[in-house]
mmCIF file of C-alpha atoms and ligand atoms in Angstrom:
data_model
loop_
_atom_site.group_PDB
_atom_site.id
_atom_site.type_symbol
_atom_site.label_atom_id
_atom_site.label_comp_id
_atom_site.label_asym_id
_atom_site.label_seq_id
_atom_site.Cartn_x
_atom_site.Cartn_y
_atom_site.Cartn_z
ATOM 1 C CA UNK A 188 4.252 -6.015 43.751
ATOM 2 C CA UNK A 189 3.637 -2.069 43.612
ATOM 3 C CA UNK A 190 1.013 -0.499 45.554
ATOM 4 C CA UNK A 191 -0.122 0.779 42.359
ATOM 5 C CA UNK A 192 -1.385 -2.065 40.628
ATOM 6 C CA UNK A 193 -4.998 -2.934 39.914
ATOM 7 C CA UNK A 194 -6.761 -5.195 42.416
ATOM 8 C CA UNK A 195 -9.340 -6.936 40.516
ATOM 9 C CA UNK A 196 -12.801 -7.137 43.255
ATOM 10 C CA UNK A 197 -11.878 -11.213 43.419
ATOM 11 C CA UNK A 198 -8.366 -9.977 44.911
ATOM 12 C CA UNK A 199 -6.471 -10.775 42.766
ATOM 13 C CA UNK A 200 -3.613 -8.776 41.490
ATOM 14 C CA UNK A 201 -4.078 -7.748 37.988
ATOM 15 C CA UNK A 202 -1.338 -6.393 36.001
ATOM 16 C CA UNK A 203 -2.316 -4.986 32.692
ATOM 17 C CA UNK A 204 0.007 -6.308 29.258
ATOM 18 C CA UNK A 205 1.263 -3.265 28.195
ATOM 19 C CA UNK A 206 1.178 0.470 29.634
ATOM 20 C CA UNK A 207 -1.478 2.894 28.913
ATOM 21 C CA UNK A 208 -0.523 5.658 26.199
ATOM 22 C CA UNK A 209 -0.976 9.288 26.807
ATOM 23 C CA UNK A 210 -1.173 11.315 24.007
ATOM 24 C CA UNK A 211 0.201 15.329 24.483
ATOM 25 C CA UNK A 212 -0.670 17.851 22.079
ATOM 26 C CA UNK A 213 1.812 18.818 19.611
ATOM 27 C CA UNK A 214 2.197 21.740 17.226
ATOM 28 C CA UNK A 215 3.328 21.192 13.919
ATOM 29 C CA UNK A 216 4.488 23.340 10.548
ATOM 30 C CA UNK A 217 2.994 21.453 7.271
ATOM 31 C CA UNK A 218 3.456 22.432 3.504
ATOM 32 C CA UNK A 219 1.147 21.997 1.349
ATOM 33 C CA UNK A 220 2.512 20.058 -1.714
ATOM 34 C CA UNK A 221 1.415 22.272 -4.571
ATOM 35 C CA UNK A 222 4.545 22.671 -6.384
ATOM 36 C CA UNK A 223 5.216 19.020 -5.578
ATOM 37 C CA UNK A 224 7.016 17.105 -8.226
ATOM 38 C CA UNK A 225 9.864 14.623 -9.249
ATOM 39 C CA UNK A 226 11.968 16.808 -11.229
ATOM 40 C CA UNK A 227 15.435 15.958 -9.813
ATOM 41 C CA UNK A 228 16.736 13.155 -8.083
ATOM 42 C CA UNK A 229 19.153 13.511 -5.200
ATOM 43 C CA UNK A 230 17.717 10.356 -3.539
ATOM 44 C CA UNK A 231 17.692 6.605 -4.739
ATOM 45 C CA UNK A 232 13.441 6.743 -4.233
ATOM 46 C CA UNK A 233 13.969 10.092 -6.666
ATOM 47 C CA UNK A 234 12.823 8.339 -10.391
ATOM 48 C CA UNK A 235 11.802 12.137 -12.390
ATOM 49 C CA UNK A 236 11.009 9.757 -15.357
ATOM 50 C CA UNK A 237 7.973 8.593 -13.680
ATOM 51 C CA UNK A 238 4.982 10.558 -13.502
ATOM 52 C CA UNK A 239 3.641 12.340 -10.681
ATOM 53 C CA UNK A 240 0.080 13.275 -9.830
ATOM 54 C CA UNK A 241 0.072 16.163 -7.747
ATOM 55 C CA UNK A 242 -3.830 16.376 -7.265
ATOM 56 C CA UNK A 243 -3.232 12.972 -5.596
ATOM 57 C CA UNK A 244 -0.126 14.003 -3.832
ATOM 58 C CA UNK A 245 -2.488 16.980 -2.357
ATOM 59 C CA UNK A 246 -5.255 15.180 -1.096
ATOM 60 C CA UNK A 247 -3.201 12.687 0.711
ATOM 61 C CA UNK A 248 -1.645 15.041 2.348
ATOM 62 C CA UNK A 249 -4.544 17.011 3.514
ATOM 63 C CA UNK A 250 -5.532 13.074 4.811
ATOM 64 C CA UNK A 251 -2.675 12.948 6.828
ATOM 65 C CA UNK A 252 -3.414 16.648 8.100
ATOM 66 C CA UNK A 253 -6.786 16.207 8.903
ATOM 67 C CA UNK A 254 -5.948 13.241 10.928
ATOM 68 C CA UNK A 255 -3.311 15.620 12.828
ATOM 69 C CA UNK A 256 -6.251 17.695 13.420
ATOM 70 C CA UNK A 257 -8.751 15.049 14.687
ATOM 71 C CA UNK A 258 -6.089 13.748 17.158
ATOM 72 C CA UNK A 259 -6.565 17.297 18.363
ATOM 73 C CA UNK A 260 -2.973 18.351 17.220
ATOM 74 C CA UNK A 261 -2.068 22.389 15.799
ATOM 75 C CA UNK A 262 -1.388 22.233 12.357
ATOM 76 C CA UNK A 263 0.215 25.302 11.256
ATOM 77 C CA UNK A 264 1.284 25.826 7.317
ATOM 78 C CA UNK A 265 3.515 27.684 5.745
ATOM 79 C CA UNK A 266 3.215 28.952 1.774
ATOM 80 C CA UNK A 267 4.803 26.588 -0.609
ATOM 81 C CA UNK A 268 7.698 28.323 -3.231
ATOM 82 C CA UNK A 269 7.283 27.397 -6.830
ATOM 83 C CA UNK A 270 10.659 26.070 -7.757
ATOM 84 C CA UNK A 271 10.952 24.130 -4.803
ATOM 85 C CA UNK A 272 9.019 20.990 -5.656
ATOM 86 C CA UNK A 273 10.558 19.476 -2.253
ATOM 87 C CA UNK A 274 9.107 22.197 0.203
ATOM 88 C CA UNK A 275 6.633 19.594 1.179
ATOM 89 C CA UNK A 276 9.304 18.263 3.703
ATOM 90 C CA UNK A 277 8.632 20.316 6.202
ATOM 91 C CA UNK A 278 10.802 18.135 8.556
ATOM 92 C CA UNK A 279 13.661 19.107 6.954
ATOM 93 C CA UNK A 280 12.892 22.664 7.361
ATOM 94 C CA UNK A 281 14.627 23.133 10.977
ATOM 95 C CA UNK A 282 15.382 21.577 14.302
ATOM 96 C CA UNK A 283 12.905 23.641 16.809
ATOM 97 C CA UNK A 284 13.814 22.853 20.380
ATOM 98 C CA UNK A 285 12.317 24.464 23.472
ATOM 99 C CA UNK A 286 11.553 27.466 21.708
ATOM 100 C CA UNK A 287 15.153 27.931 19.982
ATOM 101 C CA UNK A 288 15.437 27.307 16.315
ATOM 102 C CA UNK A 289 18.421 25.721 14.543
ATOM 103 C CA UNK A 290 18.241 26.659 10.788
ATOM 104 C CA UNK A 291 18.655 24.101 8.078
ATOM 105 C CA UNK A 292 21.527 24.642 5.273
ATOM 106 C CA UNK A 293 20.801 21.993 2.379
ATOM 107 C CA UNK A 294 23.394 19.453 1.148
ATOM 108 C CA UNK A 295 21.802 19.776 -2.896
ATOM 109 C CA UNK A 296 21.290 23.475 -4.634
ATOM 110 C CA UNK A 297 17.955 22.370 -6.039
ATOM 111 C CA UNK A 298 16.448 22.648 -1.882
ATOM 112 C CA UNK A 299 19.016 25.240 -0.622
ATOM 113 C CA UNK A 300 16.222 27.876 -0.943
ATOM 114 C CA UNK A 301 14.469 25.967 1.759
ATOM 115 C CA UNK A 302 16.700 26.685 4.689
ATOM 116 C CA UNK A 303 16.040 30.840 4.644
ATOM 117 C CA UNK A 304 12.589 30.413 3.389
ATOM 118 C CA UNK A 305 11.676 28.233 6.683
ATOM 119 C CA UNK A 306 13.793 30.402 8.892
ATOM 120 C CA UNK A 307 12.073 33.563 7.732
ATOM 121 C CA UNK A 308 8.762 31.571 8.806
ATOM 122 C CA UNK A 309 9.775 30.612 12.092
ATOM 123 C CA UNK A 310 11.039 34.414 12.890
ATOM 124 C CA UNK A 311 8.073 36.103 11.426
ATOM 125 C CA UNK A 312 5.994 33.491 13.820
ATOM 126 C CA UNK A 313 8.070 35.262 16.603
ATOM 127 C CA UNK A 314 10.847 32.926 17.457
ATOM 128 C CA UNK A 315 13.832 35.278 18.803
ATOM 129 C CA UNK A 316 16.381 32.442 19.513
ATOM 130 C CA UNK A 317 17.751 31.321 15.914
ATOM 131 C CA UNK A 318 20.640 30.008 14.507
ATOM 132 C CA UNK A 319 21.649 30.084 10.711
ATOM 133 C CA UNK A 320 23.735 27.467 10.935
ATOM 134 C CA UNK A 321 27.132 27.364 9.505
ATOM 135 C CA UNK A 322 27.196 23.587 8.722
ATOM 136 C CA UNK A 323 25.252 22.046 6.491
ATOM 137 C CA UNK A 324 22.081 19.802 7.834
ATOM 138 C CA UNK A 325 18.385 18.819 6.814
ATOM 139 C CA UNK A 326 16.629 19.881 10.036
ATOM 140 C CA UNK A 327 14.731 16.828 11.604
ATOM 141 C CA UNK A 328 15.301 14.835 8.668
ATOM 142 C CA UNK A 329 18.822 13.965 10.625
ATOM 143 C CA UNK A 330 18.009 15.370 14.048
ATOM 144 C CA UNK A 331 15.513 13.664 16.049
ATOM 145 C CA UNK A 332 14.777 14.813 20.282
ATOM 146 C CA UNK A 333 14.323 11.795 22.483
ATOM 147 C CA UNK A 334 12.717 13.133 25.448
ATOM 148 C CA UNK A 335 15.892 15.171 26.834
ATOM 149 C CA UNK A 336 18.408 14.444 24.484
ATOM 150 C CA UNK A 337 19.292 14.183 20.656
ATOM 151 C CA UNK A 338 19.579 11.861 17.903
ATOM 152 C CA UNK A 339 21.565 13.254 15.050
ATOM 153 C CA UNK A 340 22.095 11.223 11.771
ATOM 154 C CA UNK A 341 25.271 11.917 9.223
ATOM 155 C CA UNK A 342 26.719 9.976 6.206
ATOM 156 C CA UNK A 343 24.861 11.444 3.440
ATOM 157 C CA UNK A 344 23.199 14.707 4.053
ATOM 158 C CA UNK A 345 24.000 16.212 7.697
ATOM 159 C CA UNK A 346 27.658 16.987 8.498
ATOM 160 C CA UNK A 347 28.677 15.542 11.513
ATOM 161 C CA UNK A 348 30.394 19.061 12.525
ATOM 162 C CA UNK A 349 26.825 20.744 12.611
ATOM 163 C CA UNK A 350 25.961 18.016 15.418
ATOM 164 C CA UNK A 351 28.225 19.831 17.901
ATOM 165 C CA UNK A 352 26.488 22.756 16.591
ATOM 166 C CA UNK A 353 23.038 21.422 17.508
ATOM 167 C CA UNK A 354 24.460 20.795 20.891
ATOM 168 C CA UNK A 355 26.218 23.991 21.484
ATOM 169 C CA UNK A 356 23.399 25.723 20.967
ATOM 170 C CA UNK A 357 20.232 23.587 21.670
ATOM 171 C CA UNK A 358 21.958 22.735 25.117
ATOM 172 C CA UNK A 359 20.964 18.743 25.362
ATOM 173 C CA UNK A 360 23.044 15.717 24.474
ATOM 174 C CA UNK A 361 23.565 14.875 20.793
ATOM 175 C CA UNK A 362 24.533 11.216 20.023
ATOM 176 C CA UNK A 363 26.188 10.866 16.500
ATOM 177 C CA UNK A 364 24.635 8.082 14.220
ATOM 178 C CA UNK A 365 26.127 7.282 11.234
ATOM 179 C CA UNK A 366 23.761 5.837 8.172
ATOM 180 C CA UNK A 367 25.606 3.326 5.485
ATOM 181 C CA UNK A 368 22.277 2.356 2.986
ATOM 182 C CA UNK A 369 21.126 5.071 0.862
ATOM 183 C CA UNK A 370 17.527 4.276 0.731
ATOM 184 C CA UNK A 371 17.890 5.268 4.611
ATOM 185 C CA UNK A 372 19.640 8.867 3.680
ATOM 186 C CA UNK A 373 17.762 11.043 6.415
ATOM 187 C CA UNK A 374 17.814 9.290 9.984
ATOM 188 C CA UNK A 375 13.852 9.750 10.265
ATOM 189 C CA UNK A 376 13.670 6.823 7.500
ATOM 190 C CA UNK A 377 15.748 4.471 9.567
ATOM 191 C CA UNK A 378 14.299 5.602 13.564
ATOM 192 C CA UNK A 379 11.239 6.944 14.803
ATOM 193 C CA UNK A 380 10.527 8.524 18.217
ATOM 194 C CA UNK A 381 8.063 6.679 19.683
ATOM 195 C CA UNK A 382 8.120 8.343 23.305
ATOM 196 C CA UNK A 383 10.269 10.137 25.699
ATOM 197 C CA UNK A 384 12.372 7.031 25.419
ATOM 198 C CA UNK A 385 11.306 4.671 23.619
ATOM 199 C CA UNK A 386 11.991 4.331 19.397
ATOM 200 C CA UNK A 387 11.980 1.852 17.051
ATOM 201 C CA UNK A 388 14.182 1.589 14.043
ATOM 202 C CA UNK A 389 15.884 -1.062 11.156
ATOM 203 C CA UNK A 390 19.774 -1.629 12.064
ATOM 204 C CA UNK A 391 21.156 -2.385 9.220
ATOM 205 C CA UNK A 392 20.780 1.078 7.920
ATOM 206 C CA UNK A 393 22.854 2.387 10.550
ATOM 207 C CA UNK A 394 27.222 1.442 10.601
ATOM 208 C CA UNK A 395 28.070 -1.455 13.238
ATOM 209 C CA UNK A 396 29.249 1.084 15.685
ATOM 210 C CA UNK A 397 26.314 3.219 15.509
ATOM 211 C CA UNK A 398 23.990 -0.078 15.669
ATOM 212 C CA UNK A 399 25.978 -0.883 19.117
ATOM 213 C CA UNK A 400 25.088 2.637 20.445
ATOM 214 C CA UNK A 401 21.285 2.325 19.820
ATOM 215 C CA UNK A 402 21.546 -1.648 21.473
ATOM 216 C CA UNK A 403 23.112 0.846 24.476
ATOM 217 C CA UNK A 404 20.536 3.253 24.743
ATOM 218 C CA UNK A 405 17.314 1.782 23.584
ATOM 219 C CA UNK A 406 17.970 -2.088 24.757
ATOM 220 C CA UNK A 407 14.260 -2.682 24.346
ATOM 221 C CA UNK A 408 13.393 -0.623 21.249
ATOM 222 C CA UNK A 409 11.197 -2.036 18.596
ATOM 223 C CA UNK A 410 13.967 -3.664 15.599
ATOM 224 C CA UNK A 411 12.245 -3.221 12.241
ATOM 225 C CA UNK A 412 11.990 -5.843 9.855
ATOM 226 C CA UNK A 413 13.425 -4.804 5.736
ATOM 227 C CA UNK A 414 10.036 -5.258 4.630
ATOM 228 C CA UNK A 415 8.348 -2.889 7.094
ATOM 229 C CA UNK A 416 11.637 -0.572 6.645
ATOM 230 C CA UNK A 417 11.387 -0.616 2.938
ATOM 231 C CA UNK A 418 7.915 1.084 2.741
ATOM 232 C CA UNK A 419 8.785 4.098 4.857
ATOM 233 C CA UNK A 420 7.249 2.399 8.191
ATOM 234 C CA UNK A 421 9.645 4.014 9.745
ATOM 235 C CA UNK A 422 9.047 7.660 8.796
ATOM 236 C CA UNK A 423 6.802 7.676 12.047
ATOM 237 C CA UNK A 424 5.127 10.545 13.807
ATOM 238 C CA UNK A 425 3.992 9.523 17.745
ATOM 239 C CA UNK A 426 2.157 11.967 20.073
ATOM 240 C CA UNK A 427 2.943 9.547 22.778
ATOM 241 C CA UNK A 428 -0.108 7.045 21.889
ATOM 242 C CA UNK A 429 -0.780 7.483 18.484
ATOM 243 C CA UNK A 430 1.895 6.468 15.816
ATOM 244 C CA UNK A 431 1.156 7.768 12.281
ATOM 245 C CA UNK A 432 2.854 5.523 9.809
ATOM 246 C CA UNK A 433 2.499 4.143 6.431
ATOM 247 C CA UNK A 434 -0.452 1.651 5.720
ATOM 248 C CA UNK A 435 2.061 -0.763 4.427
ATOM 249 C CA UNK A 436 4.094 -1.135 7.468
ATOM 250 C CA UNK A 437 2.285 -3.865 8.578
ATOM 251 C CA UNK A 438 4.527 -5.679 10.844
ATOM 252 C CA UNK A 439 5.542 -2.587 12.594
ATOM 253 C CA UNK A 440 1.569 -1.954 13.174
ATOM 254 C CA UNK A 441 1.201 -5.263 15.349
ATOM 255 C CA UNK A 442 4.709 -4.775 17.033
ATOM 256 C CA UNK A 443 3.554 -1.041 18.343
ATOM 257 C CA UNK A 444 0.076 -2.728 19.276
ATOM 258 C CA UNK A 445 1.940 -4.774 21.261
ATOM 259 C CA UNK A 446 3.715 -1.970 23.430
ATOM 260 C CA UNK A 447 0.322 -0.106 23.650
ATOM 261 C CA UNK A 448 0.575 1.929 21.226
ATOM 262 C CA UNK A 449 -2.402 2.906 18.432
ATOM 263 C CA UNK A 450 -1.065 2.485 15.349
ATOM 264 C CA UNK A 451 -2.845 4.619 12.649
ATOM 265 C CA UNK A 452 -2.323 3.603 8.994
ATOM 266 C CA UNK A 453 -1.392 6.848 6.311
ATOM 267 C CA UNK A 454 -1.527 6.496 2.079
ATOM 268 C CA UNK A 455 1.060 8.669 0.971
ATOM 269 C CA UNK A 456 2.132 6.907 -2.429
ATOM 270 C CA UNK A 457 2.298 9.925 -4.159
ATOM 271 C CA UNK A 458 5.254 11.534 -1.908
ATOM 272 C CA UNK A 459 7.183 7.959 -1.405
ATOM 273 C CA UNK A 460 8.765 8.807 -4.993
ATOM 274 C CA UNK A 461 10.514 11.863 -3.566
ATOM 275 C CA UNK A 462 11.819 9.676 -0.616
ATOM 276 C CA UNK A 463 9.342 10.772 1.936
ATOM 277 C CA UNK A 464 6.154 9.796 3.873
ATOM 278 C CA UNK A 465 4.438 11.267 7.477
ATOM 279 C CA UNK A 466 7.402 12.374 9.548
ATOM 280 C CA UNK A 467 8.787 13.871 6.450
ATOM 281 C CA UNK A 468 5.604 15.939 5.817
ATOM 282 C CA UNK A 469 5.797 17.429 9.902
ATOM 283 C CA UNK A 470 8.223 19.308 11.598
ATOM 284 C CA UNK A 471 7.090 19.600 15.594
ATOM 285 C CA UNK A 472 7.236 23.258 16.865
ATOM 286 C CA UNK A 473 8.716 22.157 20.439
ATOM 287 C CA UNK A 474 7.917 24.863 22.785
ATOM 288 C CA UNK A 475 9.276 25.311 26.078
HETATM 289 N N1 LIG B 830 13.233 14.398 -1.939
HETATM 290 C C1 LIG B 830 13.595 14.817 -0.625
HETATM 291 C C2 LIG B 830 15.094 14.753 -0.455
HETATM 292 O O1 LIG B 830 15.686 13.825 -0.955
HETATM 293 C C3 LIG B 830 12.911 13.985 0.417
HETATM 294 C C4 LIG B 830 13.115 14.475 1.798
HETATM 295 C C5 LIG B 830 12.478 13.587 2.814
HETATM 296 N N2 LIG B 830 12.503 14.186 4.087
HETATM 297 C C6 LIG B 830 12.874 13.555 5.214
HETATM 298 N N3 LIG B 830 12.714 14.183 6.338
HETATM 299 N N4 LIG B 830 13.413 12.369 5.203
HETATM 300 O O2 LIG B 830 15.696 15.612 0.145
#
């Protein structure tokens, strides 16, 4: 038994269920979703017959910002473009990685203004090292840090070549993961980061190989169930303790109870029928 354990004042040793969480602060680049619409659809959630409410699509995304902000988190914004009803995915906006930036380049025209229009952001907020990348790639839509090393997603947006790129220039490990189910087109809708190394996500969105890989890496992570999967639960955000996710997730809220974790449940109907929910709406300004 470790000398660090607990000793209970009867003696005995007492070893608590799961470990205790430590949130660290994070800094993150929202957009708010003013221009927000379905007015394309380059995704199988993407229905532009269907109305949208944007009012409602605002307000539950200032919820999910004001709980950054009560978790103590820096919430930083940057303008939404008119014409770009899809700006609201910030995550998709760059990979940002110990200070160095790795530019987006879009797969569809209607979001390839994104990619300069978040670049410009990041190097007006003083960011020196940045890459406009030659390959295309939805930011951290498809590339997703794991303590000291990389998750990158391909098979329906990211090109596999810019996943070298990431690595060339970002300077940690990128493992390739290839995606096969379409309503899992970005790898943040099929993993989440939960800590330094520790995820969870739902297998059979990922290719056989690819699922072997994860079983390699993460032997314990947390296996999504197609219901919890289906409603986003996996477009996650952790600080280390606290796991944003969708309300409806609610098999995935008792599984990361379970591992210590505080699950905190987000509404964010209004921006599930672009395809996206919380990690969607964030991209994390890593710092060195
Ligand atoms: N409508 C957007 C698209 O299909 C949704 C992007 C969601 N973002 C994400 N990080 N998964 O591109």
């Amino acid at each position: 038994m470790p000398i660090t354990d607990t000793i209970t004042p009867a003696g005995t040793y007492y070893r608590p269920a799961a470990p205790a969480r430590v949130a660290t602060r994070r800094r993150l680049l929202m957009c708010r979703p003013r221009h927000y619409d379905v007015t394309y659809s380059i995704n199988p959630w993407m229905n532009p017959q269907l109305a949208t409410d944007n009012a409602l699509a605002v307000r539950q995304w200032e919820g999910l910002r004001d709980l950054y902000l009560d978790l103590g988190h820096v919430v930083e914004e940057i303008d939404p473009l008119d014409g770009l009803p899809d700006m609201v995915f910030a995550a998709n906006g760059a990979t940002v990685v110990d200070g160095r930036v790795y530019g987006a380049r879009f797969r569809h025209a209607e979001r390839t203004a994104e990619g300069p229009a978040y670049l410009r952001w990041l190097e007006g907020r003083g960011y020196k090292d940045v890459l406009w990348p030659e390959y295309v790639n939805e930011g951290e839509g498809d590339f997703l840090t794991v303590g000291r090393r990389i998750l990158a997603g391909t098979g329906f947006r990211t090109d596999p070549r810019s996943h070298l790129e990431a690595q060339e220039f970002l300077g940690l490990p990128v493992t390739s993961l290839t995606l096969v189910n379409p309503d899992y087109y970005h790898l943040d809708t099929a993993l989440a980061v939960l800590s330094d190394d520790e995820v969870m996500y739902y297998p059979a969105a990922f290719s056989p190989g690819s699922q072997a890989v994860l079983r390699a890496m993460f032997p314990s992570a947390i296996l999504a169930s197609a219901e919890d999967a289906a409603v986003f639960g996996l477009n996650a955000f952790s600080d280390g303790r606290h796991v944003l996710l969708p309300a409806a997730a609610t098999g995935l809220h008792a599984q990361l109870r379970a591992r210590g974790f505080e699950p905190v449940g987000v509404e964010l109907s209004e921006l599930l029928k672009a395809g996206g929910s919380v990690k969607c709406c964030t991209l994390e300004l890593r710092d060195r």
